Amino acid sequence: MKRGSVIGNIAKDLGLEASRLSARKARIDTEGNRKQYCDINLTTGDLIVAERIDREGLCGKKASCVLKQELVLENPLELHRISLHVQDINDNSPQFKDELIKLEIRESAFKGARFLLEEAHDADVAQNAVQSYTLQNNGHFILSVDTNVIELLLEKELDREQERDLTVLLSAFDGGTPQRSGTVVIHVTVLDANDNAPVFNQAVYKASLPENSPLDTVVVTVSATDADDGVNGEVTYDFGHISEEDKNMFFINSKMGEIRVIGSIDYEEVSSFELRIQAKDGLGLASYSKVIIDITDINDNAPVIYLQSLTNPIPENASPGTEVGIINVQDRDSEKNRQVRCSIQQNLPFKLVPSIKNYYSLVTTGELDRELVSDYNITITATDEGSPPLSSSKSVQLSVADVNDNPPVFEEQSYKAHVTENNKPGASVCSVTARDPDWRQNGTVIYSLLLGEVNGVPVSSFLSVNGDTGVIHAVRSFDYELFRSFKVHVVARDNGSPPLSSNVTVSVFITDVNDNSPQILYPGNSFMTELVPKAAHGGSLVSKVIAVDADSGQNALLSYHIVKSTDLGLFTIGLHSGEIRTQRDISESDSMKQNLIVSVKDNGQPSLSAICTMYLLISDNLAEVPELKDISYDESNSKLTSYLIIALVSVSTFFLTFIIVILAVRFCRRRKPRLLFDGAVAIPSAYLPPNYAEVDVAGTLRSSYNYDAYLTTGSRTSDFKFLTSYNDNTLRQRYSSLLDCHHLH
C-alpha cells in the first residue's frame, strides 16, 4: 500500500478519545530495530502506512506473514499489541536461475531421451507462485513436468547436417491476477556423427577446352561437401576408373579438386573426354561424379559462298518478294565458328531471306525500274561467329530486263502551229516529239493522227504526220476565209506488246493573206437614186457606202475615196466610215442630178480595191422632177421610170413599216441601238449578201448578226432602227455576211 494509506481507526477500535491522543503522547513502537512500517494520526486516530511493506522481504516463503507492533499511551501508561497480517499480492514474476540454458546432445541420440531442466522460482506464495510451464513449439522436443521435475523429452531424432543448433523458449507462469510469467532460452548444440558421405555440387560437370590449350590450363574445378564435422567432413579428390590415355592428358588436385591439362589437346583426334571423379571423407565414405570435357575448334576456316541458282536477267515488273537466286554458305568450323551471317549492301531493292540450314534466298524488296537502274552489282558477305570472326564475299551481277511500262511522253503538253493561207500542199506545219525511256522496240515511237473531222472533213484531208520523225505536213492549201484554226490530235505509240500510247493536241492557226478585194454591199451594181433635200445644210448625211472585206486585220481595214463627182466641192465621204455628207449648204445653182464614183480600198499589201457609182437627186419631192429620163446615164427611159416607181414604193413601204416598228418597240420598252441619218437613205435587204466572214476592223461586217436595215427620210434627228436579228453559227465552210449597226453609223 502507498504511504499514508489508512489501515484502520485504532482509537475507535480501542474506545479511546481521538482528541486525547496527542495529549497522551500516543505512538507506535516496533520490536527490535525494525523499520516503523505504521504510524498513528493523532488527530483522527487512524493507523496509517508509514513505509512500503514488502511481504517477500519480511516473511519470504512463509505462508503467513504477521507484523507485530505496539501502541503506547502515557498519562496513564497504556500498552496495546497490534498484529498486522500482510497479505500477498502477485507482484513478482517467475524467474529462472540463468537467462540461457545450454545443452549438448549428440545427433545419434534416440527418440525418448530425457534432459533435466532447473525449475523456475517465484517470490510470491500460494496461488501467486509458479503454477505451470510451457515449451515453444519445435520439431524435436516436448516438455515433461512431474511434481517439481522438469525435463525435455526428445520426440524426433536430431540431424546436425540439417540443424547444428536449436533454440527453444521455456516459459513459467504463476496463478496470480494478473498472471505473470518468466522465460528462459534453451540452446541445444547438436554434436556430429559420421553419418554423411561427401556430395558433389554437380552430378555432371561440363567444360569446354579449346584445342592446343597450353599445359597446366585449368579445365574445371570439382567440388564436394561433407555435412559432417572435423575429420568426418574432410574431403579428398581422385580419378575413378579412367584410361591411361586420359591420365596422360589430365591431372586432378586431391585437395582443391582442380583438373589441369598435362598433355597435347587436338580437336581433330579427340573432340571430347569423359572422366570419372571420386570424393572421399576421412573415415572412408565416398561418392562419384562425372566430368565431360568438350574440345572446341579454333576459328581457322572462313565461310565459303556457293551460288546455287540465279535468274538473270529479271524482268523489271517482278513483284516484291520475287526469288532471284539461291545461295548456300558452308564453314568447316564448328559451333559458333561455323555459324554464319549473310548480308548484302544497303540501298538495294534486294534482301537475303534465311531458308533451311545454310541456304538463303535472294529476293526483291521493292519495285524495279530498268529506266532508272538497269544493272545491279550485289556483293554478298558471309561472316562467322568466331572470335575474331572470319568473312568472305562474293559478287553477283544482275541485269534488269525491260518491260514496256512507259508510254511515249510528248515534250510539250500541247503544240501550236501557224500556217499562212494559200500555202503549198506538202509544206511542213510543225514537228512533235515524244520520248519513251523503254528499250529497243518498247521505246520506238511511231506517230499518227487520231481519226477525226474538221468541219465535217476528215483530218487526213488537211494534215499528215511522218510516222518516224513526227513532222506534220499540210495535205492541201488552206483558206483563211473558210476557217481560221482547227485542232488535231497526234498519237505517239511505242512498238511494245501490248503497245502504249499518248495523245497531244496540235492547234493550227491560219494566217490571213490579202487575197480578197472589198465587196460593196450598198449601193451595189443596181441602179438606185437617192433624194437630197434642197434645204440640206453643210455636214448633212445624205447617204453611205457600205462595204466588207473577207480578209481580217489590216487586210480588212477599208478606206473610202471619191474619185469622181459632178460637183467636186459639194460632197465629201468619211475615210473609214463611208458616210457621204454635204460640204456646204445646197444652193439653187447646184445641179439637180449629182453622180459620185467612190473607190473602196483595203489596207493589205498589196492593196485591193472596188468602185461603185452613187446617184443623188437634189429635190424635196419626186413630183418636182419634170422627167426622170435624164437621170439615167446608161438606161432607157422606160427602164428608169420603172426603177423610180419601185424606189418610191419601196421607200414608202419601208417608212410605214419603220413607224410601226418604232411604236412597237417603244411600247415594249426595248432599247435598240440608234443611228442618225440626215437624209433619206434606203438600204434594201436584197443588197446584203447572206453570209460574210467575220472581221474585226471598222468598215467591215461582223459575223455575229444579220440585219434587215431601214433608214427614215427626214431631219437630222431621224433614228435608224433594227427590226430583226438572228444568230448564225454555221460559218465554218462559207463566208457569212452581217450588218453591224456601229459600222453603219
Coordinates of N, CA, C and O in Angstrom, one line a residue, residues 521-522 528 650 654 682-691 706-711 723-724 726 737 739:
L521 N -21.5 46.4 -150.6 CA -22.9 45.9 -150.3 C -23.9 46.9 -150.7 O -25.0 46.6 -151.2
Y522 N -23.6 48.2 -150.5 CA -24.5 49.3 -150.9 C -23.7 50.4 -151.4 O -22.7 50.8 -150.8
M528 N -29.9 52.9 -158.4 CA -30.7 53.5 -157.4 C -30.4 54.9 -157.2 O -29.2 55.3 -157.2
S650 N -40.9 51.4 -152.6 CA -40.1 50.8 -151.5 C -39.9 51.7 -150.3 O -40.0 51.3 -149.2
F654 N -41.1 51.0 -146.7 CA -40.1 51.0 -145.6 C -40.5 52.0 -144.5 O -40.3 51.7 -143.3
A682 N -32.3 54.6 -148.2 CA -32.9 53.3 -148.1 C -31.9 52.2 -148.5 O -31.3 52.3 -149.6
I683 N -31.8 51.2 -147.7 CA -30.9 50.1 -147.9 C -31.7 48.8 -147.9 O -31.9 48.2 -146.9
P684 N -32.1 48.4 -149.1 CA -32.9 47.2 -149.1 C -32.1 46.0 -148.7 O -30.9 45.9 -148.9
S685 N -32.8 45.0 -148.1 CA -32.1 43.8 -147.6 C -31.5 43.0 -148.8 O -30.6 42.2 -148.6
A686 N -32.0 43.2 -149.9 CA -31.5 42.5 -151.1 C -30.1 42.8 -151.3 O -29.4 42.1 -152.0
Y687 N -29.6 44.0 -150.8 CA -28.2 44.3 -151.1 C -27.2 43.6 -150.1 O -26.0 43.8 -150.3
L688 N -27.7 43.0 -149.1 CA -26.9 42.4 -148.1 C -26.7 40.9 -148.5 O -27.6 40.2 -148.6
P689 N -25.4 40.5 -148.7 CA -25.2 39.0 -149.0 C -25.5 38.2 -147.8 O -25.4 38.6 -146.7
P690 N -26.0 37.0 -148.0 CA -26.5 36.1 -146.9 C -25.4 35.7 -145.9 O -25.6 35.6 -144.8
N691 N -24.2 35.5 -146.4 CA -23.1 35.1 -145.5 C -21.8 35.9 -145.8 O -21.5 36.1 -146.9
N706 N -27.1 39.3 -138.5 CA -27.5 39.6 -139.8 C -28.8 40.5 -139.7 O -29.7 40.0 -139.0
Y707 N -28.8 41.7 -140.2 CA -29.9 42.6 -140.0 C -30.5 43.0 -141.3 O -29.9 43.1 -142.4
D708 N -31.8 43.2 -141.3 CA -32.5 43.9 -142.3 C -32.7 45.4 -141.8 O -33.2 45.6 -140.8
A709 N -32.1 46.3 -142.5 CA -32.0 47.7 -142.0 C -32.8 48.6 -142.9 O -32.9 48.5 -144.1
Y710 N -33.4 49.6 -142.2 CA -34.2 50.6 -142.9 C -33.8 52.0 -142.4 O -33.6 52.2 -141.2
L711 N -33.8 53.0 -143.3 CA -33.4 54.4 -143.0 C -34.7 55.2 -143.2 O -35.3 55.1 -144.2
L723 N -34.8 46.0 -137.1 CA -36.0 45.3 -136.9 C -35.8 43.8 -136.5 O -36.5 43.3 -135.6
T724 N -34.9 43.1 -137.2 CA -34.8 41.7 -136.8 C -33.3 41.4 -136.7 O -32.5 42.0 -137.3
Y726 N -30.7 37.7 -136.0 CA -30.6 36.3 -135.7 C -29.1 35.8 -135.6 O -28.3 36.4 -136.3
S737 N -22.2 37.0 -143.9 CA -22.2 38.4 -144.0 C -23.3 38.9 -143.1 O -24.4 38.4 -143.1
L739 N -24.6 42.7 -140.9 CA -24.5 44.2 -140.8 C -24.5 44.7 -139.4 O -25.3 44.3 -138.6

